[in-house]
XYZ file of C-alpha atoms in Angstrom:
615
model
C -1.004 -37.658 -11.765
C -2.322 -39.026 -8.442
C -5.272 -37.618 -6.540
C -3.014 -35.949 -4.020
C -1.274 -33.833 -6.651
C -4.548 -33.017 -8.382
C -5.981 -31.770 -5.093
C -2.813 -29.793 -4.446
C -3.072 -28.024 -7.771
C -6.723 -27.137 -7.249
C -6.697 -26.223 -3.582
C -3.236 -24.918 -2.810
C -1.952 -23.161 -5.890
C -3.865 -20.669 -7.982
C -2.683 -20.479 -11.575
C -4.178 -17.581 -13.478
C -6.104 -18.348 -16.617
C -5.604 -15.774 -19.318
C -4.429 -12.256 -18.657
C -6.960 -11.668 -15.882
C -6.345 -13.462 -12.590
C -10.024 -13.043 -11.712
C -11.378 -14.496 -14.943
C -13.353 -17.074 -12.942
C -14.702 -14.527 -10.465
C -17.041 -11.600 -10.578
C -15.294 -8.616 -9.003
C -17.216 -6.010 -7.022
C -16.120 -2.787 -5.387
C -18.492 -1.679 -2.623
C -17.973 2.008 -1.982
C -19.227 4.269 0.820
C -19.363 7.998 0.069
C -19.103 11.283 1.960
C -16.920 10.393 4.939
C -16.058 13.579 6.780
C -19.476 15.170 6.331
C -20.933 14.040 9.672
C -19.923 12.066 12.730
C -22.665 9.536 11.979
C -21.299 9.071 8.466
C -17.765 8.532 9.762
C -18.803 5.845 12.231
C -21.108 4.120 9.737
C -18.374 4.032 7.085
C -15.971 2.329 9.469
C -18.680 -0.116 10.582
C -19.428 -0.963 6.952
C -15.765 -1.848 6.481
C -15.091 -3.637 9.759
C -18.383 -5.523 10.018
C -19.595 -5.604 6.434
C -18.856 -5.730 2.733
C -17.503 -2.225 2.164
C -14.119 -2.142 0.424
C -13.658 1.548 -0.383
C -14.623 4.860 1.166
C -14.594 8.389 -0.255
C -13.576 11.201 2.093
C -14.235 14.940 1.688
C -11.558 17.205 3.143
C -13.579 20.463 3.233
C -16.182 19.060 5.614
C -16.415 19.648 9.382
C -15.791 16.065 10.484
C -12.718 15.541 8.298
C -10.253 15.609 11.256
C -12.155 12.755 12.900
C -12.210 10.872 9.597
C -8.420 11.190 9.409
C -7.989 9.575 12.825
C -10.360 6.754 11.962
C -8.746 6.034 8.608
C -5.254 5.976 10.078
C -6.495 3.286 12.470
C -7.914 1.318 9.525
C -5.104 1.339 6.936
C -6.595 -1.607 5.058
C -9.625 0.418 3.972
C -9.181 1.730 0.426
C -9.587 5.507 0.558
C -10.615 7.801 -2.242
C -10.399 11.584 -2.152
C -13.903 12.896 -2.906
C -13.263 16.230 -4.632
C -15.968 18.656 -3.538
C -17.265 21.962 -4.922
C -20.877 21.774 -3.711
C -22.566 21.837 -0.304
C -26.121 20.603 -0.729
C -27.599 20.450 2.799
C -29.786 23.224 4.236
C -28.637 23.090 7.873
C -24.917 22.580 7.409
C -22.500 24.047 4.864
C -18.821 23.968 3.959
C -16.485 26.381 2.245
C -13.567 26.003 -0.174
C -9.965 25.786 0.974
C -8.879 28.459 -1.509
C -10.141 31.795 -2.816
C -12.535 30.795 -5.592
C -15.373 33.380 -5.892
C -16.871 31.715 -8.967
C -17.762 28.622 -6.910
C -19.412 30.217 -3.841
C -22.676 31.867 -2.889
C -23.138 35.267 -1.243
C -22.290 33.782 2.165
C -19.046 32.252 1.005
C -20.300 28.659 0.970
C -20.096 26.326 -1.999
C -23.253 26.428 -4.101
C -25.639 23.656 -3.015
C -26.195 22.105 -6.423
C -24.119 21.071 -9.414
C -26.870 21.386 -12.041
C -30.195 23.193 -12.261
C -32.593 22.414 -9.404
C -35.939 24.303 -9.463
C -36.008 24.331 -5.642
C -32.702 26.244 -5.567
C -32.840 28.718 -8.483
C -29.514 30.256 -9.424
C -27.641 28.157 -6.858
C -26.035 25.582 -9.105
C -22.427 25.576 -10.320
C -23.499 25.213 -13.944
C -25.882 28.195 -13.678
C -22.982 30.443 -12.767
C -19.826 31.433 -14.582
C -17.431 29.002 -12.975
C -13.674 29.321 -13.499
C -11.613 26.326 -14.562
C -8.497 27.809 -12.968
C -10.323 28.196 -9.658
C -11.535 24.603 -9.836
C -7.946 23.495 -10.449
C -6.537 25.442 -7.524
C -9.289 24.135 -5.241
C -8.883 20.536 -6.401
C -5.121 20.800 -5.908
C -5.564 22.157 -2.398
C -7.958 19.353 -1.509
C -5.610 16.718 -2.928
C -2.645 18.142 -1.037
C -4.552 18.313 2.259
C -5.911 14.816 1.788
C -2.525 13.259 1.045
C -0.892 15.157 3.897
C -3.296 13.617 6.384
C -4.204 10.265 4.775
C -1.223 8.914 2.843
C -3.033 5.671 1.935
C -5.396 7.530 -0.420
C -5.360 5.471 -3.630
C -7.678 7.324 -6.032
C -9.840 10.392 -6.551
C -13.548 10.752 -7.253
C -16.075 13.557 -7.518
C -18.794 14.550 -5.073
C -22.002 15.137 -7.034
C -20.039 14.456 -10.244
C -17.684 17.386 -9.691
C -14.973 15.647 -11.719
C -17.051 15.013 -14.840
C -19.671 17.720 -15.348
C -17.793 19.407 -18.207
C -15.254 18.182 -20.821
C -12.671 20.737 -19.687
C -13.043 19.570 -16.095
C -12.617 15.968 -17.254
C -9.329 16.921 -18.957
C -8.190 18.757 -15.827
C -8.936 15.819 -13.544
C -7.177 13.396 -15.868
C -4.081 15.596 -15.728
C -4.203 15.822 -11.940
C -4.708 12.061 -11.689
C -1.533 11.429 -13.657
C 0.427 14.046 -11.724
C -0.481 12.657 -8.306
C -0.564 8.948 -9.269
C -4.201 8.800 -8.197
C -6.574 7.207 -10.732
C -9.720 9.284 -11.236
C -12.606 6.863 -10.932
C -15.636 9.066 -11.653
C -14.456 10.448 -14.984
C -16.728 9.633 -17.883
C -14.029 7.453 -19.478
C -12.897 5.722 -16.278
C -15.180 2.743 -16.824
C -13.554 2.098 -20.184
C -9.995 2.684 -18.989
C -10.327 0.331 -16.013
C -12.946 -2.007 -17.506
C -15.674 -1.873 -14.877
C -19.393 -1.094 -14.756
C -21.432 0.949 -12.295
C -24.322 -1.003 -10.759
C -27.163 -0.050 -8.429
C -30.218 -1.523 -6.759
C -32.408 -3.724 -8.906
C -35.770 -2.600 -7.572
C -37.217 -0.375 -4.823
C -34.834 1.002 -2.183
C -36.899 3.087 0.204
C -36.580 0.825 3.256
C -33.769 -1.305 4.628
C -35.574 -4.473 3.572
C -36.137 -3.161 0.061
C -32.474 -2.173 -0.256
C -31.348 -5.610 0.862
C -33.648 -7.461 -1.545
C -32.866 -5.166 -4.500
C -29.140 -5.406 -3.864
C -29.265 -9.200 -3.824
C -31.244 -9.207 -7.078
C -28.540 -7.016 -8.574
C -25.851 -9.455 -7.421
C -27.632 -12.330 -9.126
C -27.414 -10.551 -12.485
C -23.679 -9.798 -12.407
C -21.703 -11.618 -15.079
C -18.832 -13.941 -14.271
C -15.406 -12.541 -15.057
C -16.474 -8.891 -15.081
C -15.810 -6.029 -12.671
C -18.448 -3.814 -11.104
C -18.722 -0.887 -8.717
C -21.615 -0.138 -6.334
C -21.814 3.011 -4.232
C -24.124 4.453 -1.620
C -24.065 6.659 1.476
C -24.126 5.016 4.926
C -25.089 6.868 8.118
C -27.447 6.418 11.083
C -31.006 7.397 11.831
C -30.088 9.493 14.881
C -30.479 13.042 16.187
C -27.568 14.322 14.123
C -28.715 12.945 10.785
C -32.359 13.831 11.399
C -31.367 17.498 10.995
C -29.907 16.816 7.550
C -31.764 17.309 4.292
C -32.695 19.622 1.448
C -35.844 20.326 -0.519
C -36.823 17.125 -2.281
C -34.719 14.868 -0.040
C -35.993 15.055 3.505
C -35.757 11.429 4.703
C -31.950 11.375 4.725
C -31.519 9.728 8.147
C -33.856 6.821 7.417
C -32.477 6.346 3.916
C -28.860 6.240 5.030
C -29.517 3.974 7.985
C -30.818 1.560 5.377
C -27.477 1.724 3.571
C -25.616 0.901 6.780
C -27.978 -2.022 7.350
C -27.330 -3.213 3.799
C -23.538 -3.062 4.099
C -23.599 -5.163 7.270
C -26.411 -7.560 6.273
C -25.698 -11.250 6.843
C -28.026 -12.127 3.960
C -26.000 -9.930 1.628
C -22.742 -11.488 2.810
C -24.147 -14.936 2.159
C -25.392 -13.936 -1.305
C -21.940 -12.631 -2.205
C -20.415 -15.937 -1.108
C -22.972 -18.003 -3.016
C -22.500 -15.965 -6.190
C -18.693 -16.447 -5.987
C -18.217 -12.673 -6.019
C -14.806 -11.349 -5.065
C -14.896 -8.050 -3.169
C -12.011 -5.867 -4.301
C -10.707 -2.323 -3.889
C -10.079 0.403 -6.418
C -6.370 -0.091 -5.833
C -6.642 -3.747 -6.846
C -8.641 -2.806 -9.928
C -6.252 -0.098 -11.101
C -2.781 -1.084 -9.846
C -2.583 -4.848 -9.416
C 0.209 -6.596 -11.250
C -0.955 -8.172 -14.530
C -1.745 -11.882 -14.450
C -0.762 -14.583 -16.920
C -0.548 -18.369 -17.112
C 2.440 -20.540 -16.228
C 2.467 -21.898 -19.758
C 2.546 -18.443 -21.358
C 5.515 -17.379 -19.217
C 7.348 -20.734 -19.409
C 6.900 -21.847 -15.812
C 6.546 -25.584 -15.231
C 3.594 -26.004 -12.863
C 4.924 -29.300 -11.567
C 7.957 -27.588 -10.049
C 5.785 -25.255 -8.013
C 3.429 -27.996 -6.827
C 6.478 -30.077 -5.885
C 7.808 -27.125 -3.859
C 4.505 -26.819 -2.001
C 4.388 -30.554 -1.462
C 7.912 -30.502 -0.004
C 7.057 -27.568 2.240
C 4.089 -29.495 3.607
C 6.085 -32.718 3.972
C 8.776 -30.888 5.972
C 6.200 -29.358 8.303
C 7.002 -25.804 7.243
C 4.453 -23.104 8.060
C 4.183 -21.344 4.702
C 1.789 -18.375 4.664
C 1.905 -17.178 1.063
C 3.692 -17.583 -2.245
C 3.672 -15.350 -5.306
C 5.763 -15.865 -8.437
C 6.131 -13.044 -10.952
C 7.719 -13.801 -14.292
C 8.185 -11.380 -17.172
C 6.357 -8.794 -15.078
C 3.236 -10.949 -14.640
C 1.923 -12.975 -11.727
C 1.843 -16.629 -12.765
C 1.344 -18.351 -9.410
C -0.062 -17.188 -6.094
C -1.537 -18.677 -2.965
C -2.312 -17.862 0.647
C -2.640 -20.606 3.246
C -4.462 -20.811 6.563
C -6.096 -17.557 7.596
C -3.669 -15.496 5.521
C -5.109 -13.638 2.553
C -4.184 -11.430 -0.364
C -5.634 -8.348 1.322
C -3.998 -8.926 4.724
C -0.698 -7.179 5.501
C 1.976 -9.517 6.855
C 4.857 -8.754 9.182
C 8.055 -8.210 7.179
C 10.665 -8.316 9.918
C 13.957 -7.452 8.158
C 12.447 -7.261 4.683
C 11.649 -3.785 6.034
C 15.325 -2.909 5.558
C 15.124 -3.006 1.766
C 12.219 -0.541 1.783
C 14.303 1.724 4.023
C 17.304 1.551 1.707
C 15.080 2.451 -1.232
C 14.064 5.605 0.639
C 17.739 6.488 0.967
C 18.019 6.043 -2.791
C 15.198 8.526 -3.363
C 16.688 11.023 -0.926
C 20.065 10.758 -2.679
C 18.448 11.219 -6.092
C 16.695 14.337 -4.803
C 19.927 15.806 -3.478
C 18.854 15.619 0.143
C 21.892 13.536 1.081
C 24.870 11.606 -0.288
C 25.779 8.082 0.776
C 29.230 9.428 1.637
C 27.801 11.934 4.128
C 29.095 11.531 7.663
C 26.463 10.185 10.027
C 27.468 12.472 12.892
C 26.689 15.496 10.721
C 22.969 14.743 11.036
C 22.924 14.444 14.819
C 25.286 17.030 16.344
C 23.088 17.240 19.446
C 23.112 13.491 20.096
C 26.827 12.721 20.041
C 28.701 11.133 22.974
C 31.157 13.247 24.971
C 34.043 11.527 23.209
C 33.750 10.939 19.455
C 36.467 8.537 18.309
C 37.951 8.417 14.817
C 35.845 5.443 13.750
C 32.618 7.210 14.629
C 33.841 10.348 12.869
C 34.481 8.270 9.734
C 31.047 6.582 9.723
C 29.134 7.295 6.498
C 25.604 6.499 5.349
C 26.944 3.834 2.977
C 28.488 1.994 5.925
C 25.067 1.807 7.557
C 23.627 0.514 4.292
C 26.208 -2.286 3.995
C 26.169 -3.361 7.665
C 29.719 -2.222 8.377
C 29.185 0.572 10.884
C 32.260 -0.359 12.913
C 30.507 -2.017 15.836
C 31.981 -5.326 16.914
C 28.546 -6.379 18.205
C 25.181 -4.912 17.298
C 24.108 -2.522 20.096
C 20.512 -3.734 19.870
C 20.360 -5.506 23.254
C 21.402 -2.400 25.173
C 18.978 -0.205 23.242
C 16.053 -2.574 23.693
C 16.772 -2.793 27.433
C 16.583 1.003 27.730
C 13.295 1.826 25.981
C 13.074 5.337 27.425
C 16.487 6.357 26.121
C 16.925 8.013 22.731
C 17.789 5.251 20.256
C 20.015 7.483 18.111
C 22.026 8.602 21.148
C 22.525 5.019 22.286
C 23.586 3.860 18.834
C 26.191 6.610 18.602
C 27.367 5.988 22.167
C 28.054 2.285 21.588
C 31.734 1.354 21.036
C 32.935 1.749 17.425
C 35.827 -0.710 17.528
C 36.464 -1.108 13.796
C 37.059 1.222 10.915
C 33.718 1.622 9.119
C 33.501 -0.400 5.919
C 35.904 -3.116 7.053
C 33.933 -5.310 9.473
C 30.525 -6.849 8.754
C 28.014 -7.138 11.598
C 24.311 -7.581 10.910
C 22.874 -4.521 12.601
C 19.163 -3.691 12.579
C 19.790 -0.462 14.463
C 22.054 0.719 11.654
C 18.894 0.603 9.539
C 17.030 2.530 12.227
C 19.673 5.221 11.829
C 18.883 5.369 8.105
C 15.239 5.979 8.967
C 16.215 8.675 11.446
C 18.336 10.353 8.766
C 15.421 10.294 6.311
C 13.198 11.965 8.894
C 15.916 14.501 9.666
C 16.534 15.611 6.074
C 12.949 15.437 4.780
C 10.880 16.411 7.807
C 8.720 13.347 7.125
C 8.530 9.916 8.643
C 9.962 7.192 6.450
C 6.534 5.751 5.619
C 5.082 9.121 4.626
C 8.168 9.924 2.556
C 7.834 6.677 0.587
C 4.147 7.046 -0.241
C 4.337 9.541 -3.137
C 7.690 8.284 -4.420
C 7.313 4.503 -4.234
C 4.096 3.272 -2.682
C 1.575 5.295 -4.642
C 3.132 4.712 -8.086
C 3.400 0.976 -7.391
C -0.042 0.750 -5.805
C 1.093 -0.136 -2.293
C -1.519 1.033 0.213
C -2.409 0.180 3.780
C 1.203 -0.207 4.929
C 1.899 -0.048 8.655
C 5.308 0.751 10.158
C 6.035 0.621 13.866
C 7.829 3.538 15.519
C 10.472 4.034 18.171
C 9.656 5.925 21.387
C 11.010 8.997 19.588
C 8.351 8.735 16.847
C 10.685 7.455 14.112
C 9.681 4.529 11.882
C 11.924 1.691 13.016
C 13.338 1.040 9.558
C 15.097 -2.230 10.329
C 11.864 -4.035 11.105
C 8.254 -3.277 11.996
C 6.784 -2.939 8.491
C 3.567 -4.708 7.478
C 2.614 -4.977 3.788
C 0.847 -7.506 1.568
C 2.477 -10.285 -0.445
C 1.816 -8.543 -3.742
C 3.428 -5.389 -2.331
C 6.564 -7.429 -1.726
C 6.453 -8.721 -5.287
C 6.025 -5.181 -6.588
C 9.135 -3.989 -4.757
C 11.099 -6.957 -6.107
C 9.940 -6.180 -9.639
C 10.757 -2.482 -9.168
C 14.281 -3.419 -8.113
C 14.730 -5.955 -10.918
C 13.575 -3.289 -13.405
C 16.143 -0.927 -11.870
C 13.663 1.723 -10.847
C 11.491 1.697 -13.944
C 7.746 1.368 -13.437
C 5.221 1.443 -16.263
C 7.746 3.145 -18.510
C 8.707 5.839 -16.009
C 12.130 5.913 -14.365
C 11.228 6.649 -10.742
C 14.738 6.106 -9.377
C 18.030 6.106 -11.350
C 19.425 2.785 -12.527
C 22.731 3.645 -10.916
C 21.171 3.268 -7.469
C 20.207 -0.335 -8.133
C 23.564 -1.171 -9.662
C 25.108 -0.183 -6.328
C 22.374 -1.504 -4.051
C 22.307 -5.033 -5.481
C 26.042 -5.713 -5.764
C 28.137 -7.195 -2.952
C 29.918 -4.432 -1.032
C 31.253 -6.621 1.763
C 31.593 -10.265 2.721
C 28.533 -11.328 4.668
C 27.765 -13.702 7.525
C 24.547 -15.159 8.896
C 23.116 -12.819 11.536
C 24.680 -13.460 14.942
C 27.573 -15.485 13.505
C 31.254 -14.568 13.804
C 33.684 -15.451 11.045
C 35.889 -17.560 13.301
C 32.899 -19.709 14.273
C 31.710 -20.313 10.711
C 31.355 -23.993 9.786
C 29.397 -23.890 6.521
C 30.913 -23.303 3.065
C 29.754 -20.483 0.733
C 28.522 -22.952 -1.892
C 25.990 -24.260 0.648
C 24.801 -20.962 2.113
C 22.777 -18.035 0.811
C 24.128 -15.957 3.704
C 27.740 -16.104 2.488
C 27.325 -14.504 -0.931
C 27.988 -10.902 0.100
C 25.852 -7.981 1.231
C 24.715 -4.940 -0.731
C 22.675 -1.966 0.416
C 20.250 -3.647 2.833
C 19.981 -6.619 0.462
C 21.672 -10.001 0.470
C 23.332 -11.569 -2.520
C 22.138 -15.163 -3.019
C 23.277 -18.207 -4.910
C 22.394 -18.619 -8.600
C 23.317 -14.980 -9.240
C 20.271 -13.709 -7.405
C 19.701 -11.237 -4.601
C 17.035 -10.822 -1.981
C 15.381 -8.997 0.846
C 14.772 -11.326 3.727
C 13.253 -11.239 7.171
C 13.082 -13.394 10.252
C 11.104 -16.633 10.033
C 11.089 -16.953 6.269
C 9.994 -13.678 4.672
C 11.620 -13.331 1.236
C 11.646 -11.119 -1.814
C 13.862 -13.209 -4.072
C 14.983 -11.610 -7.347
C 16.397 -13.758 -10.155
C 17.366 -11.352 -12.971
C 18.593 -14.105 -15.304
C 15.156 -15.725 -15.094
C 13.264 -12.400 -15.138
C 11.517 -13.664 -12.021
C 10.560 -12.411 -8.571
C 9.428 -14.778 -5.818
C 7.675 -13.350 -2.742
C 7.163 -15.583 0.292
C 5.715 -15.054 3.755
C 6.013 -17.724 6.403
C 6.781 -18.727 9.955
C 9.766 -20.952 9.188
C 12.782 -20.868 11.481
C 15.168 -22.713 9.157
C 15.305 -20.147 6.376
C 18.167 -21.883 4.563
C 16.070 -25.041 4.299
C 13.248 -22.907 2.907
C 15.512 -21.410 0.234
C 16.964 -24.822 -0.540
C 13.476 -25.962 -1.562
C 13.124 -22.941 -3.838
C 16.390 -23.831 -5.542
C 15.507 -27.515 -5.757
C 12.009 -27.194 -7.205
C 11.108 -23.700 -8.436
C 14.405 -22.692 -10.046
C 14.426 -25.656 -12.485
C 10.759 -24.943 -13.296
C 11.746 -21.565 -14.770
C 12.491 -22.618 -18.339
């Protein structure tokens, strides 16, 4: 092996060693608590994420500044959000109440008790000193979870304010049940550290001042063990007029203390120490819902084939952004190039379409629609004055298989009239062919699918997918652009991470099964992945076609917003080289992001080098 290939293996491709991809790294979650309690806390939490080392934030929905927190978190979808379940209100000058009627949890003024356990300064005002009701805790926790998810769909886990989720064995059992029901891992349960294999850590030394916090935190970092996972939490805020009014007996220096936390989270010395210690900052979602990792050797992948692919990509001047290979359900190769990274969402372009089609599958499974439903039935108020027979015959399945009946996609006209209703313009365009008989690649047909989802569910496509697909799979921080009418575009405009792409590919290859649970019927995937109609490269007419099917991955047929590919595979693909390539016979999913105009050349390299490497 020459030096060039050795360097390529070390610097370009990451092969996992053992079952844990991070076996050579120390992993650390840095968590900020109590967002929603105060304006100063909200701003400090966002600063700790944008300018510092913070990777997760816990938000309380019963607090007065929760609406502001919602707005901030929606603008920062990459921040891992935990729902901080709350049944106490400890401060003297500001209080909060429950969302539900729970008299066993409140004081004579209707506020939550200030303390969880006995505090001599507040006699009789602790939850555990009173006869609390488990059923009332459940109804309150449920209400807080529902309100949190309604407003912040990227919530990935739950935790407990002042140990509300772990102060009693019966409460622990309750929270575990709720965690499973809502697909939200409970991270402050007493057994969570064992289940997810991490350790709580804190300051190693004094922490009264900012300087002491910084020094003690760095000492703690130096003692972390390689290959293990840790979690650190504290409470950022500012030393300002607002926070100077906050406190309770025994904790009066809140403003100064919490300014020190903000200083710590944004400290350049701390950032440098993390870099020097080779510590990888991760989120709860990565800890609890990442795909398992394995080695190429264990899963029978020849490393040389992958390095040869990367070498060829470089030699051909292709701008590859990321590569992830999943075999037998485990990540065996992954890499991000340039300024792209595992935690950065990437534009999907038309890969978005496959996510949209999956939403249609869920809606069909829930009885909200049938793929044979007539499209005009959903939009009686948006129809043209004259509805011809072809438009009357248009069904959802025709939108899915790119055979709406248009001779040319109406996209140009719609894009040139941004103030006009996109659904009205789509339906007003000429329907010159009988639906189901004429293939035309049509991104606005996918927009119509998104509009139908919003019509029948009352939710935007992205919000509809969160509890059904994204949360179970551990996809958080997704962004989806909207039309002027406030509808997720569907056909494009989605941003997710490379591993999210791989997860969708694996979900499809497993025909809707995820961790032993059938989230979507197999029958949907049998239909979605088969060829329903002869396909053509986008923008190409059949009479102008010069390439033969054996040489093109765009001439293998089209399913439900997925392309059939050569080698008995199928794929989601998007402009400039975005791919989720599924090879069922090899039990393999390949996710790629790029800026490569010649997408056939890109796939040709996959077939030439990676396919033979799958033994």
